């Protein structure tokens, strides 16, 4: 078999195991209802605050395009670091209580940058087993050695730190776990960083905008700041409704990233339209706090009702409310039946989640109404009565 045939047979095998990934073509803007082959209520986006199609953000993007054009022209270190980027970094750092912040094109690239910038072969990267793929991939590609501790097991993490003696260590964790919705114990990890002289890196892709005072994120919700040994990542493609990512922490870390982070140095800076949109979204976090209130009302309502119809929920108070199905083909069947009922929830299967834990990753957003929620719960209740959940 040549490699071409090999690839084709791998695709066939994935299909047979109900693991083949397909893309849905969306023919409308993002929102609580989107058009695929028809209009569906959307319960699988990360647009937690309903910002992706917000008129003020569209206005900000258009105004920036008119004033600044559509391209940044070069990387930040050549001539692409526009005033808009400089201002956004300053405002973001102030908002989260950090000394400094640095923009990246994506969270994936930012994670790659942080995991690889601070030390080389002598270092150790300690990661929660359920971390996002971008952290795990960065750890695997790093010259430092990678160790993974059991999910949220602080004893296991501490015993590993103890064994490292003087080796430099970076602990990395999702602050809100992307496929489970639960929160990491950031306070304990931050204390361990302090005690062992390690760096704590909190990936707040799913907490920033949603948790903490005015949406300042998971660290804020646990009375922490990205200072000292704590470093944080926020992504802009989720609650901020736009695109890009930012790392915030002490100036020394940001300066080191500017010198050494290859995914920062060797790529074109974000376009002005995107940065201006993110800046406007940052203001909206403060101006439209009702969105977070409404979102948390929906989350509580969903959990109460789901329990009353006998659904097994995960330990999550965040917009990510997964229902574990287990089997891949059953997860696909549930997703297909929801779609027949006018509801979009994609089935998440391995390797995105561990083997045997395929799930419906339901996400709630501030743009959903009580009526959307009622329709979701009715459809889930039907799946339950058919023995599928
Ligand atoms: C926890 C986590 N970190 C990082 C990322 C990557 O962020 P981005 O989509 O900006 O590349 C994601 C999202 O996909 C995520 O869920």
Coordinates of C-alpha atoms and ligand atoms in Angstrom, one line a residue:
X1 CA 0.0 0.0 0.0
X2 CA 1.5 3.4 -0.9
X3 CA 1.1 6.4 1.4
X4 CA -1.8 7.7 -0.6
X5 CA -3.8 4.5 -0.2
X6 CA -2.7 4.4 3.5
X7 CA -4.3 7.8 4.1
X8 CA -7.5 6.8 2.3
X9 CA -7.7 3.6 4.4
X10 CA -7.2 5.6 7.6
X11 CA -10.1 7.9 6.7
X12 CA -12.2 4.8 6.1
X13 CA -11.3 3.4 9.4
X14 CA -12.2 6.7 11.2
X15 CA -15.6 6.6 9.4
X16 CA -16.2 3.0 10.6
X17 CA -15.4 4.0 14.2
X18 CA -17.7 7.0 14.0
X19 CA -14.7 9.2 14.4
X20 CA -14.6 11.0 11.1
X21 CA -14.7 14.8 11.5
X22 CA -16.9 16.8 9.2
X23 CA -17.5 20.5 8.9
X24 CA -20.9 22.2 8.9
X25 CA -21.2 25.0 6.4
X26 CA -22.8 28.0 8.2
X27 CA -24.6 30.5 6.0
X28 CA -25.4 33.2 8.6
X29 CA -23.6 35.3 11.1
X30 CA -22.9 33.6 14.5
X31 CA -25.7 33.9 17.0
X32 CA -28.2 32.0 19.1
X33 CA -29.8 30.8 15.8
X34 CA -27.7 30.0 12.8
X35 CA -28.4 28.7 9.3
X36 CA -27.0 25.4 8.1
X37 CA -29.2 23.5 5.8
X38 CA -31.9 25.3 7.8
X39 CA -32.3 27.6 10.8
X40 CA -31.1 25.9 14.0
X41 CA -30.8 27.0 17.6
X42 CA -27.1 27.0 18.3
X43 CA -25.9 25.4 21.5
X44 CA -22.3 24.8 20.6
X45 CA -20.5 28.1 20.0
X46 CA -18.1 29.7 22.4
X47 CA -19.5 33.2 21.8
X48 CA -20.6 33.2 25.4
X49 CA -21.7 36.8 25.6
X50 CA -23.2 37.0 22.1
X51 CA -20.6 39.5 20.9
X52 CA -19.7 37.9 17.6
X53 CA -22.4 39.8 15.7
X54 CA -22.7 42.8 18.0
X55 CA -23.5 46.1 16.1
X56 CA -20.9 48.1 18.2
X57 CA -18.2 45.6 17.4
X58 CA -19.1 45.6 13.7
X59 CA -18.9 49.4 13.8
X60 CA -15.5 49.3 15.5
X61 CA -14.2 46.9 12.8
X62 CA -15.5 49.1 10.0
X63 CA -14.2 52.3 11.5
X64 CA -10.7 50.7 12.0
X65 CA -10.7 49.5 8.4
X66 CA -11.4 53.0 7.2
X67 CA -8.8 54.6 9.5
X68 CA -6.0 52.0 9.5
X69 CA -6.6 49.8 6.5
X70 CA -7.0 46.0 6.7
X71 CA -3.5 44.7 7.1
X72 CA -0.8 45.2 9.7
X73 CA 1.9 44.8 7.0
X74 CA 4.5 42.9 9.0
X75 CA 5.3 41.2 12.3
X76 CA 5.3 43.2 15.5
X77 CA 9.1 43.4 15.5
X78 CA 9.4 44.7 12.0
X79 CA 6.8 47.4 11.4
X80 CA 3.5 45.8 12.2
X81 CA 3.1 46.9 15.9
X82 CA 0.5 49.6 15.4
X83 CA -0.6 52.1 18.0
X84 CA -3.9 50.1 18.3
X85 CA -2.0 47.1 19.5
X86 CA 0.1 49.0 21.9
X87 CA -3.0 50.6 23.4
X88 CA -4.9 47.4 23.6
X89 CA -2.1 45.6 25.4
X90 CA -1.9 48.5 28.0
X91 CA -5.7 48.5 28.5
X92 CA -5.9 44.7 28.8
X93 CA -3.0 44.6 31.4
X94 CA -4.8 47.3 33.4
X95 CA -8.1 45.4 33.2
X96 CA -6.7 42.2 34.6
X97 CA -4.3 43.8 37.0
X98 CA -1.1 42.8 35.3
X99 CA 2.1 44.7 34.7
X100 CA 2.1 44.0 31.0
X101 CA 0.3 42.1 28.2
X102 CA 1.2 40.8 24.8
X103 CA -1.0 40.1 21.8
X104 CA -0.9 36.9 19.8
X105 CA -2.7 35.8 16.7
X106 CA -4.3 32.8 18.4
X107 CA -4.5 31.1 21.7
X108 CA -2.9 28.0 20.1
X109 CA 0.1 30.1 19.1
X110 CA 0.3 31.9 22.5
X111 CA 0.3 28.5 24.3
X112 CA 3.1 27.3 22.1
X113 CA 5.0 30.5 22.8
X114 CA 4.7 30.4 26.6
X115 CA 5.4 26.7 27.0
X116 CA 8.6 27.1 25.0
X117 CA 10.0 30.5 25.8
X118 CA 11.2 30.4 29.3
X119 CA 13.5 27.4 29.5
X120 CA 15.1 24.7 27.4
X121 CA 16.1 21.1 28.0
X122 CA 16.7 21.6 31.7
X123 CA 13.0 22.5 32.4
X124 CA 9.9 20.5 33.2
X125 CA 6.4 21.3 32.1
X126 CA 3.7 20.0 34.4
X127 CA 0.2 19.7 32.9
X128 CA -3.2 18.6 33.9
X129 CA -4.2 15.5 31.9
X130 CA -7.4 17.3 30.6
X131 CA -5.6 20.4 29.3
X132 CA -6.5 21.7 25.9
X133 CA -4.8 20.2 22.9
X134 CA -2.8 23.4 22.3
X135 CA -1.1 23.1 25.7
X136 CA -0.5 19.4 25.4
X137 CA 0.9 19.8 21.8
X138 CA 3.2 22.6 23.0
X139 CA 4.5 20.4 25.8
X140 CA 5.1 17.5 23.4
X141 CA 7.0 19.7 21.0
X142 CA 9.0 21.4 23.7
X143 CA 12.6 20.5 24.5
X144 CA 11.7 20.6 28.1
X145 CA 10.3 17.4 29.5
X146 CA 6.5 17.0 29.8
X147 CA 4.7 15.4 32.8
X148 CA 1.0 15.1 33.0
X149 CA -0.8 14.9 36.4
X150 CA -4.2 13.5 37.1
X151 CA -7.1 15.9 36.5
X152 CA -7.1 18.6 39.2
X153 CA -5.1 16.4 41.6
X154 CA -3.1 18.9 43.6
X155 CA -1.3 16.2 45.7
X156 CA 0.0 14.5 42.5
X157 CA 1.1 17.9 41.2
X158 CA 2.9 18.8 44.5
X159 CA 4.7 15.4 44.7
X160 CA 6.0 15.9 41.2
X161 CA 7.2 19.4 42.1
X162 CA 8.9 18.0 45.2
X163 CA 10.8 15.5 43.1
X164 CA 12.1 18.1 40.6
X165 CA 14.5 19.6 43.2
X166 CA 16.1 22.6 41.5
X167 CA 14.9 22.1 37.9
X168 CA 12.9 25.0 36.6
X169 CA 9.2 24.1 36.3
X170 CA 6.1 25.6 34.6
X171 CA 2.7 24.3 35.6
X172 CA 0.1 24.8 32.9
X173 CA -3.6 24.3 33.3
X174 CA -6.9 25.2 31.6
X175 CA -8.5 27.6 34.1
X176 CA -11.9 26.4 32.9
X177 CA -11.6 23.0 31.3
X178 CA -12.7 23.3 27.7
X179 CA -14.6 20.0 27.4
X180 CA -15.8 19.6 30.9
X181 CA -16.6 23.2 32.1
X182 CA -15.1 22.7 35.6
X183 CA -12.6 25.1 37.2
X184 CA -9.0 24.4 38.1
X185 CA -8.0 25.1 41.7
X186 CA -6.0 28.2 40.6
X187 CA -5.4 29.3 44.2
X188 CA -3.6 26.1 45.1
X189 CA -1.6 26.1 41.9
X190 CA -0.6 29.7 42.6
X191 CA 0.5 28.8 46.1
X192 CA 2.5 25.8 44.8
X193 CA 4.2 28.2 42.3
X194 CA 5.2 30.4 45.2
X195 CA 6.4 27.6 47.4
X196 CA 8.5 25.8 44.8
X197 CA 9.6 28.8 42.7
X198 CA 7.8 27.6 39.7
X199 CA 5.7 29.4 37.1
X200 CA 1.9 29.0 37.0
X201 CA 0.4 29.4 33.6
X202 CA -3.4 29.7 33.5
X203 CA -5.1 29.3 30.2
X204 CA -8.3 31.3 30.7
X205 CA -9.7 30.9 27.2
X206 CA -13.2 30.0 28.6
X207 CA -13.2 32.1 31.8
X208 CA -12.2 35.5 30.5
X209 CA -15.2 37.7 29.9
X210 CA -17.5 35.3 31.8
X211 CA -16.1 34.9 35.3
X212 CA -14.8 37.4 37.8
X213 CA -15.7 41.1 38.4
X214 CA -16.8 42.6 35.0
X215 CA -15.6 39.4 33.3
X216 CA -11.9 39.8 34.4
X217 CA -11.6 36.1 34.3
X218 CA -11.0 33.0 36.4
X219 CA -8.0 34.4 38.3
X220 CA -10.0 37.4 39.5
X221 CA -12.8 35.0 40.5
X222 CA -10.4 33.3 42.8
X223 CA -8.9 36.5 44.1
X224 CA -5.7 36.2 42.1
X225 CA -3.9 38.5 39.7
X226 CA -1.5 37.7 36.9
X227 CA 1.4 38.9 39.0
X228 CA 4.6 37.3 40.3
X229 CA 4.6 33.7 39.5
X230 CA 1.2 33.8 37.8
X231 CA 0.8 34.2 34.1
X232 CA -2.5 34.2 32.2
X233 CA -3.8 33.7 28.7
X234 CA -7.1 35.1 27.5
X235 CA -8.4 34.3 24.0
X236 CA -10.5 36.8 22.1
X237 CA -12.3 34.2 19.9
X238 CA -14.7 33.1 22.7
X239 CA -16.4 35.5 25.1
X240 CA -15.0 38.6 23.2
X241 CA -16.6 37.3 20.1
X242 CA -13.7 38.2 17.8
X243 CA -10.2 36.6 17.3
X244 CA -6.7 36.6 18.8
X245 CA -5.2 36.1 22.2
X246 CA -3.3 37.9 24.9
X247 CA -0.9 36.8 27.5
X248 CA -0.6 38.9 30.7
X249 CA 1.8 38.9 33.6
X250 CA 4.9 40.6 34.9
X251 CA 7.0 42.8 32.5
X252 CA 9.9 40.4 32.7
X253 CA 7.8 37.6 31.2
X254 CA 6.4 39.8 28.5
X255 CA 9.8 41.1 27.6
X256 CA 11.2 37.6 27.5
X257 CA 8.3 36.5 25.2
X258 CA 9.1 39.5 22.9
X259 CA 12.7 38.3 22.6
X260 CA 12.2 34.6 22.4
X261 CA 8.7 33.5 21.5
X262 CA 8.9 32.3 17.9
X263 CA 5.1 32.2 17.3
X264 CA 5.2 35.9 18.3
X265 CA 8.3 36.9 16.3
X266 CA 7.8 35.1 13.1
X267 CA 4.2 35.9 12.2
X268 CA 2.2 38.8 10.8
X269 CA 0.7 41.0 13.5
X270 CA -3.1 40.9 13.9
X271 CA -4.9 43.2 11.5
X272 CA -6.2 46.6 12.9
X273 CA -9.9 45.6 12.4
X274 CA -9.4 42.7 14.8
X275 CA -7.6 44.7 17.4
X276 CA -10.1 47.5 17.3
X277 CA -12.9 44.9 17.7
X278 CA -11.2 43.4 20.7
X279 CA -10.8 46.9 22.2
X280 CA -14.5 47.6 21.8
X281 CA -15.4 44.2 23.2
X282 CA -13.2 45.0 26.3
X283 CA -15.3 48.1 26.9
X284 CA -18.6 46.2 26.4
X285 CA -17.6 43.8 29.1
X286 CA -18.0 46.7 31.5
X287 CA -20.9 48.5 29.8
X288 CA -23.1 45.4 29.2
X289 CA -22.7 43.5 32.5
X290 CA -26.3 42.4 32.1
X291 CA -25.1 39.8 29.6
X292 CA -23.1 38.0 32.3
X293 CA -26.1 38.2 34.6
X294 CA -28.4 36.7 32.0
X295 CA -25.9 34.0 31.1
X296 CA -25.6 32.9 34.7
X297 CA -29.4 32.9 35.1
X298 CA -29.6 30.6 32.1
X299 CA -26.8 28.3 33.4
X300 CA -28.6 27.9 36.8
X301 CA -31.9 27.4 35.1
X302 CA -30.4 24.8 32.8
X303 CA -28.9 22.9 35.6
X304 CA -32.0 22.9 37.8
X305 CA -34.3 21.7 34.9
X306 CA -31.8 19.2 33.6
X307 CA -31.5 17.6 37.1
X308 CA -35.2 17.4 37.4
X309 CA -35.5 15.4 34.2
X310 CA -32.8 13.1 35.4
X311 CA -29.9 14.1 33.3
X312 CA -26.4 13.6 34.7
X313 CA -24.5 16.9 34.7
X314 CA -20.8 17.6 35.2
X315 CA -19.5 19.7 38.0
X316 CA -19.7 22.9 36.1
X317 CA -21.1 26.4 36.8
X318 CA -19.7 27.8 33.6
X319 CA -21.5 28.1 30.2
X320 CA -20.0 24.7 29.2
X321 CA -22.5 22.1 30.3
X322 CA -21.5 18.7 28.8
X323 CA -23.6 15.6 28.8
X324 CA -21.5 12.4 28.7
X325 CA -22.9 9.8 26.3
X326 CA -19.9 7.5 26.2
X327 CA -20.2 5.7 22.9
X328 CA -19.2 7.5 19.7
X329 CA -22.0 6.4 17.6
X330 CA -24.6 7.1 20.3
X331 CA -23.2 10.6 20.7
X332 CA -23.6 11.1 16.9
X333 CA -27.1 9.7 17.1
X334 CA -28.0 12.2 19.9
X335 CA -26.6 15.1 18.0
X336 CA -28.5 14.0 14.8
X337 CA -31.8 13.7 16.8
X338 CA -31.3 17.2 18.3
X339 CA -30.7 18.5 14.9
X340 CA -34.0 17.0 13.7
X341 CA -35.6 18.9 16.6
X342 CA -34.0 22.2 15.3
X343 CA -31.1 22.2 17.8
X344 CA -27.4 22.2 17.0
X345 CA -25.1 20.5 19.5
X346 CA -22.1 18.8 17.9
X347 CA -20.9 15.5 19.3
X348 CA -17.4 15.7 20.7
X349 CA -15.5 12.4 20.4
X350 CA -11.9 11.1 21.0
X351 CA -9.2 12.2 20.6
X352 CA -10.6 15.6 21.7
X353 CA -12.0 13.9 24.8
X354 CA -10.8 10.6 26.4
X355 CA -11.8 7.3 24.9
X356 CA -15.3 6.2 26.0
X357 CA -16.4 9.7 27.0
X358 CA -17.9 11.0 23.8
X359 CA -20.3 13.8 24.7
X360 CA -22.7 16.5 23.8
X361 CA -20.8 19.7 24.7
X362 CA -23.7 22.1 25.3
X363 CA -22.7 25.7 25.6
X364 CA -25.0 28.5 26.7
X365 CA -24.6 32.1 25.7
X366 CA -26.1 35.5 26.8
X367 CA -27.8 35.7 23.4
X368 CA -30.0 32.7 24.2
X369 CA -33.5 33.4 25.5
X370 CA -35.5 31.4 28.1
X371 CA -37.5 30.0 25.2
X372 CA -34.4 28.7 23.4
X373 CA -33.5 27.0 26.7
X374 CA -37.0 25.5 27.0
X375 CA -36.7 24.0 23.5
X376 CA -33.3 22.5 24.4
X377 CA -34.6 20.9 27.6
X378 CA -37.6 19.5 25.8
X379 CA -35.4 17.9 23.2
X380 CA -33.0 16.5 25.8
X381 CA -35.9 15.1 27.8
X382 CA -37.1 13.3 24.7
X383 CA -33.6 11.8 24.2
X384 CA -33.7 10.7 27.9
X385 CA -37.1 9.0 27.5
X386 CA -35.8 7.1 24.4
X387 CA -32.9 5.8 26.6
X388 CA -30.2 7.7 24.6
X389 CA -29.0 9.8 27.5
Ligands
LIG1 C1 -8.5 26.1 26.7 C2 -8.2 26.6 25.3 N1 -7.0 27.1 25.1 C3 -6.6 27.6 23.9 C4 -7.5 27.6 22.9 C5 -7.0 28.1 21.5 O1 -7.4 29.4 21.3 P1 -7.6 29.9 19.9 O2 -8.9 29.4 19.4 O3 -7.5 31.4 20.0 O4 -6.4 29.4 19.1 C6 -8.7 27.0 23.0 C7 -9.7 27.0 22.0 O5 -9.9 26.5 21.0 C8 -9.1 26.5 24.3 O6 -10.3 25.9 24.5

